[in-house]
PDB file of C-alpha atoms in Angstrom:
ATOM      1  CA  MET W   1      86.743  70.406 102.164  1.00  0.00           C
ATOM      2  CA  THR W   2      88.865  71.406  99.163  1.00  0.00           C
ATOM      3  CA  THR W   3      90.719  74.644  98.551  1.00  0.00           C
ATOM      4  CA  GLN W   4      88.022  75.538  96.011  1.00  0.00           C
ATOM      5  CA  HIS W   5      85.381  75.185  98.728  1.00  0.00           C
ATOM      6  CA  ARG W   6      87.434  77.355 101.084  1.00  0.00           C
ATOM      7  CA  LEU W   7      87.709  80.050  98.383  1.00  0.00           C
ATOM      8  CA  LYS W   8      83.917  80.002  98.058  1.00  0.00           C
ATOM      9  CA  GLU W   9      83.642  80.215 101.843  1.00  0.00           C
ATOM     10  CA  ILE W  10      85.831  83.349 101.827  1.00  0.00           C
ATOM     11  CA  MET W  11      83.608  84.892  99.154  1.00  0.00           C
ATOM     12  CA  LEU W  12      80.450  84.094 101.135  1.00  0.00           C
ATOM     13  CA  ALA W  13      81.897  85.357 104.426  1.00  0.00           C
ATOM     14  CA  ASN W  14      82.862  88.652 102.776  1.00  0.00           C
ATOM     15  CA  LYS W  15      79.708  88.910 100.628  1.00  0.00           C
ATOM     16  CA  LEU W  16      81.737  89.165  97.427  1.00  0.00           C
ATOM     17  CA  ASN W  17      80.783  87.978  93.975  1.00  0.00           C
ATOM     18  CA  LEU W  18      83.408  86.515  91.654  1.00  0.00           C
ATOM     19  CA  LYS W  19      84.238  89.849  89.996  1.00  0.00           C
ATOM     20  CA  GLU W  20      84.571  91.712  93.305  1.00  0.00           C
ATOM     21  CA  PHE W  21      86.682  88.936  94.812  1.00  0.00           C
ATOM     22  CA  SER W  22      89.034  88.801  91.812  1.00  0.00           C
ATOM     23  CA  GLU W  23      89.539  92.572  91.967  1.00  0.00           C
ATOM     24  CA  LYS W  24      90.148  92.534  95.720  1.00  0.00           C
ATOM     25  CA  ILE W  25      92.745  89.742  95.602  1.00  0.00           C
ATOM     26  CA  LYS W  26      94.371  90.998  92.372  1.00  0.00           C
ATOM     27  CA  ILE W  27      93.866  87.725  90.479  1.00  0.00           C
ATOM     28  CA  PRO W  28      92.340  87.829  86.979  1.00  0.00           C
ATOM     29  CA  TYR W  29      88.650  86.932  86.832  1.00  0.00           C
ATOM     30  CA  ARG W  30      89.098  83.971  84.467  1.00  0.00           C
ATOM     31  CA  THR W  31      91.984  82.550  86.524  1.00  0.00           C
ATOM     32  CA  LEU W  32      89.923  82.717  89.707  1.00  0.00           C
ATOM     33  CA  GLN W  33      86.974  81.167  87.909  1.00  0.00           C
ATOM     34  CA  ASN W  34      89.179  78.261  86.804  1.00  0.00           C
ATOM     35  CA  TYR W  35      90.427  77.799  90.385  1.00  0.00           C
ATOM     36  CA  LEU W  36      86.847  77.622  91.641  1.00  0.00           C
ATOM     37  CA  LEU W  37      85.844  75.148  88.938  1.00  0.00           C
ATOM     38  CA  GLY W  38      88.883  72.965  89.641  1.00  0.00           C
ATOM     39  CA  LYS W  39      90.148  73.442  86.087  1.00  0.00           C
ATOM     40  CA  ARG W  40      93.394  74.963  87.297  1.00  0.00           C
ATOM     41  CA  THR W  41      95.636  74.139  90.254  1.00  0.00           C
ATOM     42  CA  ILE W  42      96.034  77.011  92.680  1.00  0.00           C
ATOM     43  CA  ARG W  43      99.696  77.979  92.979  1.00  0.00           C
ATOM     44  CA  MET W  44     101.257  78.880  96.316  1.00  0.00           C
ATOM     45  CA  ASP W  45     101.862  82.487  95.250  1.00  0.00           C
ATOM     46  CA  ALA W  46      98.140  82.840  94.503  1.00  0.00           C
ATOM     47  CA  LEU W  47      97.237  81.373  97.909  1.00  0.00           C
ATOM     48  CA  THR W  48      99.655  83.776  99.587  1.00  0.00           C
ATOM     49  CA  ASN W  49      98.224  86.701  97.633  1.00  0.00           C
ATOM     50  CA  ILE W  50      94.687  85.811  98.728  1.00  0.00           C
ATOM     51  CA  CYS W  51      95.795  85.575 102.355  1.00  0.00           C
ATOM     52  CA  ILE W  52      97.523  88.956 102.255  1.00  0.00           C
ATOM     53  CA  HIS W  53      94.586  90.780 100.670  1.00  0.00           C
ATOM     54  CA  MET W  54      91.861  89.076 102.710  1.00  0.00           C
ATOM     55  CA  GLY W  55      93.582  88.516 106.079  1.00  0.00           C
ATOM     56  CA  ILE W  56      93.187  84.750 105.720  1.00  0.00           C
ATOM     57  CA  ASN W  57      95.261  82.116 107.528  1.00  0.00           C
ATOM     58  CA  LEU W  58      97.444  80.454 104.871  1.00  0.00           C
ATOM     59  CA  ASN W  59      97.418  77.129 106.724  1.00  0.00           C
ATOM     60  CA  TRP W  60      93.606  77.148 106.751  1.00  0.00           C
ATOM     61  CA  LEU W  61      93.369  78.034 103.062  1.00  0.00           C
ATOM     62  CA  ALA W  62      95.902  75.405 101.977  1.00  0.00           C
ATOM     63  CA  THR W  63      94.942  72.559 104.336  1.00  0.00           C
ATOM     64  CA  GLY W  64      91.700  73.430 106.108  1.00  0.00           C
ATOM     65  CA  LYS W  65      93.422  73.366 109.515  1.00  0.00           C
ATOM     66  CA  GLY W  66      93.164  76.230 111.979  1.00  0.00           C
ATOM     67  CA  GLU W  67      91.056  79.372 111.912  1.00  0.00           C
ATOM     68  CA  MET W  68      89.944  81.054 108.686  1.00  0.00           C
ATOM     69  CA  TYR W  69      91.228  84.488 109.648  1.00  0.00           C
ATOM     70  CA  ASP W  70      94.803  85.248 110.619  1.00  0.00           C
ATOM     71  CA  ARG W  71      94.486  88.120 113.075  1.00  0.00           C
ATOM     72  CA  LYS W  72      98.237  88.407 113.740  1.00  0.00           C
ATOM     73  CA  GLY W  73      99.197  88.143 110.073  1.00  0.00           C
ATOM     74  CA  THR W  74      96.642  90.780 109.109  1.00  0.00           C
ATOM     75  CA  GLU W  75      98.082  93.203 111.627  1.00  0.00           C
ATOM     76  CA  LYS W  76     101.584  92.566 110.266  1.00  0.00           C
ATOM     77  CA  VAL W  77     100.417  93.303 106.723  1.00  0.00           C
ATOM     78  CA  LYS W  78      98.688  96.513 107.854  1.00  0.00           C
ATOM     79  CA  THR W  79     101.823  97.583 109.723  1.00  0.00           C
ATOM     80  CA  LEU W  80     104.009  96.794 106.724  1.00  0.00           C
ATOM     81  CA  GLY W  81     101.663  98.727 104.455  1.00  0.00           C
ATOM     82  CA  GLY W  82     101.802 101.733 106.781  1.00  0.00           C
ATOM     83  CA  THR W  83     105.598 101.558 106.897  1.00  0.00           C
ATOM     84  CA  ILE W  84     105.830 101.475 103.107  1.00  0.00           C
ATOM     85  CA  GLU W  85     103.496 104.481 102.820  1.00  0.00           C
ATOM     86  CA  TRP W  86     105.577 106.366 105.407  1.00  0.00           C
ATOM     87  CA  LEU W  87     108.796 105.577 103.514  1.00  0.00           C
ATOM     88  CA  ASN W  88     107.273 106.810 100.264  1.00  0.00           C
ATOM     89  CA  GLU W  89     106.324 110.196 101.755  1.00  0.00           C
TER      90      GLU W  89
END
């Protein structure tokens, strides 16, 4: 399975269309569309961004190995987000 297929799997699992997914992961619609069509190579920073916003295991997204969701990583991101909000208060 390719990275493009795994992106589609994330969209299906989260019941998101292309527009909703692009907004959620903060990647422009056309860029995401090109990733899905294989017209553009997905850069590591884009993969990382997707993982942060969706709670996805980076190893799974990049290679297909492991579980789709990264439970520990998601908790770290939530904790970091809470810390940043607290610091901004």
